[in-house]
Short mmCIF file of C-alpha atoms in Angstrom, two decimals:
data_model
loop_
_atom_site.label_atom_id
_atom_site.label_comp_id
_atom_site.label_asym_id
_atom_site.label_seq_id
_atom_site.Cartn_x
_atom_site.Cartn_y
_atom_site.Cartn_z
CA MET A 1 18.14 -10.53 3.31
CA SER A 2 17.02 -10.09 6.91
CA GLU A 3 13.28 -9.92 7.40
CA LYS A 4 11.96 -6.44 6.67
CA ILE A 5 8.42 -5.76 7.76
CA ILE A 6 6.30 -2.75 8.70
CA SER A 7 2.72 -2.29 9.92
CA LYS A 8 0.28 0.61 9.81
CA THR A 9 -2.93 0.88 11.84
CA ILE A 10 -6.07 2.95 11.29
CA LYS A 11 -9.44 3.21 12.98
CA VAL A 12 -12.24 2.67 10.46
CA GLU A 13 -13.87 6.07 10.01
CA GLU A 14 -16.88 7.02 7.89
CA GLU A 15 -14.67 8.06 4.95
CA ASN A 16 -13.19 4.51 4.88
CA LEU A 17 -16.57 2.82 4.41
CA ALA A 18 -17.64 1.15 1.18
CA CYS A 19 -20.79 3.30 1.05
CA ALA A 20 -18.70 6.49 1.31
CA MET A 21 -16.02 5.44 -1.20
CA GLY A 22 -18.49 4.18 -3.78
CA SER A 23 -17.17 0.64 -3.76
CA GLY A 24 -20.33 -0.81 -2.27
CA SER A 25 -23.45 0.06 -0.32
CA LEU A 26 -22.59 -1.25 3.15
CA MET A 27 -21.12 0.42 6.21
CA VAL A 28 -18.01 -1.77 6.24
CA LEU A 29 -14.35 -1.07 5.51
CA ALA A 30 -14.01 -0.52 1.76
CA THR A 31 -11.63 -2.65 -0.27
CA PRO A 32 -9.97 0.50 -1.70
CA ALA A 33 -9.26 1.62 1.88
CA VAL A 34 -7.66 -1.75 2.67
CA VAL A 35 -5.54 -1.46 -0.49
CA ALA A 36 -4.46 2.08 0.42
CA LEU A 37 -3.42 1.02 3.93
CA MET A 38 -1.41 -1.93 2.59
CA GLU A 39 0.20 0.26 -0.07
CA ASN A 40 1.05 2.90 2.55
CA ALA A 41 2.92 0.32 4.65
CA ALA A 42 4.79 -1.04 1.62
CA ALA A 43 5.67 2.47 0.39
CA GLU A 44 7.22 3.37 3.73
CA LEU A 45 9.20 0.15 3.87
CA ALA A 46 10.45 0.62 0.30
CA GLN A 47 11.38 4.26 0.98
CA ASN A 48 13.57 3.08 3.87
CA GLU A 49 15.50 0.90 1.39
CA LEU A 50 16.26 3.63 -1.15
CA ALA A 51 19.74 5.06 -1.53
CA ASN A 52 18.83 8.76 -1.49
CA ASP A 53 16.04 11.31 -1.14
CA GLU A 54 15.87 11.92 -4.91
CA LEU A 55 14.23 8.52 -5.27
CA THR A 56 10.75 7.38 -4.36
CA THR A 57 8.64 4.37 -5.29
CA VAL A 58 5.41 3.99 -7.20
CA GLY A 59 2.99 1.11 -6.99
CA THR A 60 2.79 -0.92 -10.18
CA MET A 61 0.72 -3.94 -9.13
CA ILE A 62 -1.46 -5.02 -6.24
CA ALA A 63 -3.55 -8.18 -6.05
CA ILE A 64 -5.50 -8.95 -2.88
CA ASP A 65 -8.30 -11.05 -1.54
CA HIS A 66 -10.55 -9.12 0.86
CA THR A 67 -12.31 -11.92 2.69
CA SER A 68 -13.83 -10.51 5.89
CA PRO A 69 -15.84 -7.35 6.68
CA THR A 70 -14.74 -4.82 9.30
CA PRO A 71 -17.25 -2.37 10.85
CA LEU A 72 -17.06 1.34 11.57
CA GLY A 73 -14.89 2.13 14.60
CA ALA A 74 -12.72 -0.98 14.49
CA ASP A 75 -8.93 -0.85 14.30
CA VAL A 76 -7.31 -2.38 11.20
CA THR A 77 -3.60 -3.09 10.84
CA ALA A 78 -1.97 -3.62 7.46
CA THR A 79 1.45 -5.24 7.25
CA ALA A 80 3.93 -5.27 4.38
CA LYS A 81 6.78 -7.76 4.25
CA LEU A 82 9.56 -7.22 1.72
CA VAL A 83 10.12 -10.61 0.09
CA GLU A 84 12.33 -9.71 -2.86
CA THR A 85 14.18 -6.75 -4.34
CA ASP A 86 16.63 -6.22 -7.18
CA GLY A 87 17.43 -2.71 -6.02
CA ARG A 88 14.78 -1.06 -8.19
CA THR A 89 11.79 -3.40 -7.94
CA PHE A 90 10.32 -4.32 -4.58
CA GLN A 91 8.02 -7.33 -4.09
CA PHE A 92 5.85 -7.49 -0.97
CA GLU A 93 3.51 -9.86 0.78
CA VAL A 94 0.74 -7.74 2.30
CA TRP A 95 -2.04 -8.54 4.72
CA ALA A 96 -4.54 -6.72 6.92
CA GLU A 97 -6.24 -7.80 10.10
CA ASP A 98 -8.73 -6.63 12.67
CA LYS A 99 -9.07 -7.98 16.22
CA LYS A 100 -10.80 -11.10 14.87
CA GLY A 101 -7.99 -12.01 12.45
CA ILE A 102 -6.93 -11.68 8.83
CA ILE A 103 -9.35 -9.71 6.65
CA SER A 104 -7.23 -9.41 3.52
CA LYS A 105 -3.99 -10.67 2.00
CA GLY A 106 -2.10 -10.45 -1.24
CA LYS A 107 0.94 -9.26 -3.16
CA HIS A 108 2.20 -5.79 -4.09
CA THR A 109 4.97 -4.51 -6.36
CA ARG A 110 6.65 -1.10 -6.20
CA VAL A 111 9.36 0.34 -8.48
CA SER A 112 11.83 3.07 -7.59
CA VAL A 113 11.84 6.20 -9.74
CA LYS A 114 13.59 9.56 -9.72
CA ALA A 115 10.87 11.64 -8.07
CA GLU A 116 11.41 14.91 -9.94
CA LYS A 117 11.75 13.27 -13.37
CA PHE A 118 8.66 11.11 -12.80
CA GLN A 119 6.59 14.10 -11.66
CA LYS A 120 7.67 16.15 -14.69
CA LYS A 121 6.69 13.27 -16.97
CA ALA A 122 3.25 13.08 -15.37
CA ASP A 123 2.72 16.85 -15.38
CA GLY A 124 3.62 17.09 -19.06
CA LYS A 125 1.65 14.07 -20.19
CA PHE A 126 -1.02 16.04 -22.05
CA ASP A 127 1.09 18.97 -23.22
CA GLU A 128 0.64 19.61 -26.93
#
């Protein structure tokens, strides 16, 4: 498999802060925002690998270490690298960095599903 990698960049806005997301009290990039950015990169990369538009992927596991704070206004780039796939399951290495270096890294798994069938299952979950 040739190396498949994608990056996504955001500027840290107020809605991305730990104090705004409820994941802490400080004005620093929230861990859930880092996770979302990493997952967004991996989702796009996985979508590019799918055979047709009837399929999509859902995240099933993410495990990261968030080791360095990033302040309001800074740019953050998350990168997803596809390290393994069996056609349905996609395994990624993910990391995020600001201009001072790596702020977070970890692993993420996504699984392909039939979008319409999956949505119907979710929508009907609590039907009596």
